[in-house]
Amino acid sequence: MGCGAAALALLVLVAVSWAPLLAFDRAVVEELHPTAVRRPVLTEAVRVLTDWVWDPLTLRVLLALAALALWRAGQPGPAGLLVVVAVVAAGVQHAAKALVGRDRPRWSDPVDTAEFAAFPSGHAMTAAVVCGLLWWAAARTVRRALVRPVLVVGAVSTVGVGLTRVYLGVHWPSDVLGGWLLGACLVAAAVVAYERRTARPERSAVLMEGAGR
């Protein structure tokens, strides 16, 4: 609920072009852009990360493979949740972009390009959704020894991809924050709903067993 409320508030502020937020966004990107222009080697490395390693398509393929592994391991419920949330997240992302229609930063000497509206960042939102779901799946279905590495790698990837989008000048900071908040909200809502739904039959079975005794 907190992430959802924060995401909605941020969306409204962006939609009404709240001056303090716009000023902050512009100050950050204008501070970073000269560095991206002056350091082509670093900038190219950042582009590889954002366009290949942390690209939304790469992350969705990873999530699909995880869902397939869960399905084959006899976990159709978690597998289905991963797929459904990924599809819903993509729909919410595109709907929000169309609703807000925010322009991306514009440069006379751009170091990267991107399509569609700016808010929310699709890279940031997809990373939050995919990494959040993978962490939940790991915590629910595999050995505890793997949970911490999945959490650390997921956190680094989610934060890292957001920073790359701002560094490359294709997103405002608030676009990235909005993507993180929306992604976290969707994952949290889906996981809570799923866990509550699956807990009901288990409680019923316990009650029936107690009544039988």
Short mmCIF file of C-alpha atoms in Angstrom, two decimals:
data_model
loop_
_atom_site.label_atom_id
_atom_site.label_comp_id
_atom_site.label_asym_id
_atom_site.label_seq_id
_atom_site.Cartn_x
_atom_site.Cartn_y
_atom_site.Cartn_z
CA MET A 1 0.00 0.00 0.00
CA GLY A 2 2.87 2.34 0.76
CA CYS A 3 4.54 1.75 -2.60
CA GLY A 4 1.23 2.12 -4.40
CA ALA A 5 0.39 5.39 -2.67
CA ALA A 6 3.87 6.77 -3.32
CA ALA A 7 3.72 5.72 -6.99
CA LEU A 8 0.31 7.37 -7.43
CA ALA A 9 1.49 10.57 -5.75
CA LEU A 10 4.58 10.70 -7.94
CA LEU A 11 2.51 10.07 -11.07
CA VAL A 12 0.25 13.01 -10.17
CA LEU A 13 3.22 15.31 -9.52
CA VAL A 14 4.74 14.38 -12.87
CA ALA A 15 1.41 14.75 -14.69
CA VAL A 16 0.82 18.25 -13.30
CA SER A 17 4.47 19.23 -13.93
CA TRP A 18 5.21 20.13 -10.30
CA ALA A 19 8.00 22.67 -10.55
CA PRO A 20 10.26 21.51 -7.66
CA LEU A 21 10.26 17.95 -9.01
CA LEU A 22 11.02 19.07 -12.55
CA ALA A 23 13.82 21.31 -11.30
CA PHE A 24 15.38 18.45 -9.35
CA ASP A 25 15.14 16.09 -12.34
CA ARG A 26 16.75 18.60 -14.67
CA ALA A 27 19.54 19.44 -12.23
CA VAL A 28 20.50 15.76 -11.92
CA VAL A 29 20.54 14.93 -15.62
CA GLU A 30 22.34 18.14 -16.56
CA GLU A 31 25.02 17.33 -14.00
CA LEU A 32 25.52 13.78 -15.34
CA HIS A 33 25.31 14.36 -19.09
CA PRO A 34 28.69 16.12 -19.53
CA THR A 35 30.37 13.20 -17.75
CA ALA A 36 28.70 10.72 -20.09
CA VAL A 37 29.90 12.73 -23.09
CA ARG A 38 33.48 13.12 -21.82
CA ARG A 39 33.95 9.45 -20.89
CA PRO A 40 33.00 7.35 -23.92
CA VAL A 41 34.56 4.12 -22.60
CA LEU A 42 32.56 4.27 -19.36
CA THR A 43 29.46 5.30 -21.25
CA GLU A 44 29.79 2.35 -23.64
CA ALA A 45 30.14 -0.03 -20.69
CA VAL A 46 26.99 1.44 -19.16
CA ARG A 47 25.18 0.99 -22.47
CA VAL A 48 26.14 -2.69 -22.56
CA LEU A 49 24.71 -3.13 -19.07
CA THR A 50 21.45 -1.33 -19.79
CA ASP A 51 20.91 -2.62 -23.36
CA TRP A 52 21.97 -6.24 -22.87
CA VAL A 53 22.52 -7.41 -19.28
CA TRP A 54 19.63 -5.50 -17.67
CA ASP A 55 17.47 -5.05 -20.76
CA PRO A 56 13.76 -5.75 -20.12
CA LEU A 57 13.75 -8.52 -22.72
CA THR A 58 16.72 -10.23 -21.07
CA LEU A 59 15.07 -10.02 -17.66
CA ARG A 60 11.74 -11.33 -18.97
CA VAL A 61 13.47 -14.28 -20.61
CA LEU A 62 15.18 -15.01 -17.28
CA LEU A 63 11.82 -14.87 -15.52
CA ALA A 64 10.26 -17.17 -18.13
CA LEU A 65 13.06 -19.70 -17.59
CA ALA A 66 12.48 -19.53 -13.83
CA ALA A 67 8.76 -20.08 -14.35
CA LEU A 68 9.49 -23.08 -16.58
CA ALA A 69 11.83 -24.52 -13.95
CA LEU A 70 9.17 -24.09 -11.27
CA TRP A 71 6.56 -25.75 -13.48
CA ARG A 72 8.79 -28.73 -14.15
CA ALA A 73 9.58 -28.98 -10.43
CA GLY A 74 5.89 -29.39 -9.63
CA GLN A 75 5.22 -25.77 -8.62
CA PRO A 76 2.57 -24.63 -11.12
CA GLY A 77 1.16 -21.98 -8.77
CA PRO A 78 4.35 -19.94 -8.33
CA ALA A 79 5.21 -20.51 -12.00
CA GLY A 80 1.87 -19.10 -13.10
CA LEU A 81 2.19 -16.14 -10.75
CA LEU A 82 5.53 -15.17 -12.30
CA VAL A 83 4.03 -15.15 -15.79
CA VAL A 84 0.82 -13.34 -14.84
CA VAL A 85 2.57 -10.59 -12.89
CA ALA A 86 5.07 -10.03 -15.71
CA VAL A 87 2.24 -9.61 -18.23
CA VAL A 88 0.23 -7.32 -15.94
CA ALA A 89 3.33 -5.22 -15.20
CA ALA A 90 3.97 -4.70 -18.92
CA GLY A 91 0.37 -3.57 -19.38
CA VAL A 92 0.50 -1.18 -16.42
CA GLN A 93 3.80 0.25 -17.63
CA HIS A 94 2.49 1.05 -21.12
CA ALA A 95 -0.79 2.40 -19.75
CA ALA A 96 1.04 4.75 -17.40
CA LYS A 97 3.32 5.94 -20.19
CA ALA A 98 0.30 6.69 -22.38
CA LEU A 99 -1.55 8.40 -19.53
CA VAL A 100 1.30 10.71 -18.51
CA GLY A 101 2.92 11.20 -21.92
CA ARG A 102 6.09 12.69 -20.46
CA ASP A 103 8.90 13.76 -22.79
CA ARG A 104 12.37 12.34 -22.27
CA PRO A 105 15.41 14.54 -21.74
CA ARG A 106 16.62 16.06 -25.00
CA TRP A 107 20.25 16.72 -25.88
CA SER A 108 22.11 18.26 -28.78
CA ASP A 109 24.79 15.59 -28.24
CA PRO A 110 22.95 12.47 -26.96
CA VAL A 111 24.93 9.40 -25.91
CA ASP A 112 21.95 7.04 -26.20
CA THR A 113 18.38 7.00 -27.47
CA ALA A 114 15.11 5.49 -26.30
CA GLU A 115 11.54 5.29 -27.56
CA PHE A 116 8.10 5.89 -26.08
CA ALA A 117 7.19 8.19 -23.19
CA ALA A 118 9.48 8.63 -20.21
CA PHE A 119 7.35 7.94 -17.13
CA PRO A 120 7.69 5.35 -15.69
CA SER A 121 11.03 3.85 -16.67
CA GLY A 122 10.35 0.47 -18.27
CA HIS A 123 13.84 -0.76 -17.44
CA ALA A 124 13.49 0.16 -13.75
CA MET A 125 9.98 -1.23 -13.43
CA THR A 126 10.83 -4.51 -15.18
CA ALA A 127 13.91 -4.98 -13.01
CA ALA A 128 11.89 -4.40 -9.83
CA VAL A 129 9.22 -6.87 -10.94
CA VAL A 130 11.55 -9.59 -12.17
CA CYS A 131 14.06 -9.39 -9.32
CA GLY A 132 11.30 -9.18 -6.71
CA LEU A 133 9.55 -12.23 -8.11
CA LEU A 134 12.76 -14.23 -8.38
CA TRP A 135 13.61 -13.43 -4.76
CA TRP A 136 10.14 -14.54 -3.63
CA ALA A 137 10.34 -17.72 -5.70
CA ALA A 138 13.77 -18.52 -4.28
CA ALA A 139 12.64 -17.92 -0.70
CA ARG A 140 9.56 -20.07 -1.23
CA THR A 141 10.87 -23.00 -3.19
CA VAL A 142 14.64 -23.50 -2.96
CA ARG A 143 17.31 -23.92 -0.34
CA ARG A 144 17.93 -21.00 2.00
CA ALA A 145 21.57 -20.80 0.91
CA LEU A 146 20.45 -19.36 -2.45
CA VAL A 147 18.06 -16.76 -1.08
CA ARG A 148 20.69 -14.21 -0.03
CA PRO A 149 22.64 -14.31 -3.34
CA VAL A 150 19.39 -13.87 -5.28
CA LEU A 151 18.46 -10.93 -3.06
CA VAL A 152 21.86 -9.24 -3.43
CA VAL A 153 22.10 -9.72 -7.20
CA GLY A 154 18.50 -8.60 -7.62
CA ALA A 155 18.99 -5.47 -5.52
CA VAL A 156 22.17 -4.52 -7.38
CA SER A 157 20.48 -5.11 -10.74
CA THR A 158 17.38 -3.11 -9.85
CA VAL A 159 19.32 -0.13 -8.53
CA GLY A 160 21.99 -0.42 -11.22
CA VAL A 161 19.65 -0.39 -14.19
CA GLY A 162 17.87 2.68 -12.85
CA LEU A 163 21.14 4.54 -12.48
CA THR A 164 22.20 3.62 -16.02
CA ARG A 165 19.04 5.14 -17.47
CA VAL A 166 19.65 8.47 -15.73
CA TYR A 167 23.39 8.45 -16.52
CA LEU A 168 22.70 7.91 -20.23
CA GLY A 169 20.26 10.81 -20.24
CA VAL A 170 17.24 8.86 -21.47
CA HIS A 171 15.23 9.18 -18.25
CA TRP A 172 14.58 11.67 -15.50
CA PRO A 173 15.28 10.45 -11.94
CA SER A 174 11.58 10.51 -11.09
CA ASP A 175 10.91 8.16 -14.03
CA VAL A 176 13.20 5.60 -12.43
CA LEU A 177 11.71 6.09 -8.98
CA GLY A 178 8.24 5.68 -10.42
CA GLY A 179 9.26 2.44 -12.11
CA TRP A 180 10.72 1.07 -8.90
CA LEU A 181 7.63 1.97 -6.88
CA LEU A 182 5.14 0.56 -9.40
CA GLY A 183 7.12 -2.64 -9.78
CA ALA A 184 7.43 -3.15 -6.02
CA CYS A 185 3.73 -2.44 -5.56
CA LEU A 186 2.68 -5.02 -8.15
CA VAL A 187 4.98 -7.72 -6.78
CA ALA A 188 3.93 -7.11 -3.18
CA ALA A 189 0.22 -7.13 -4.03
CA ALA A 190 0.50 -10.30 -6.09
CA VAL A 191 2.57 -12.18 -3.52
CA VAL A 192 0.32 -11.21 -0.61
CA ALA A 193 -2.79 -12.23 -2.56
CA TYR A 194 -1.24 -15.54 -3.60
CA GLU A 195 0.03 -16.40 -0.13
CA ARG A 196 -3.34 -15.64 1.44
CA ARG A 197 -5.17 -17.68 -1.16
CA THR A 198 -2.92 -20.69 -0.76
CA ALA A 199 -2.99 -20.43 3.04
CA ARG A 200 -6.79 -20.88 3.23
CA PRO A 201 -6.86 -24.55 2.11
CA GLU A 202 -3.99 -25.31 4.48
CA ARG A 203 -5.86 -23.77 7.43
CA SER A 204 -9.02 -25.63 6.41
CA ALA A 205 -7.11 -28.91 6.32
CA VAL A 206 -5.70 -28.28 9.79
CA LEU A 207 -9.16 -27.47 11.15
CA MET A 208 -10.67 -30.56 9.56
CA GLU A 209 -7.90 -32.72 11.00
CA GLY A 210 -8.47 -31.22 14.46
CA ALA A 211 -12.20 -31.79 14.21
CA GLY A 212 -11.63 -35.41 13.24
CA ARG A 213 -9.63 -35.98 16.38
#
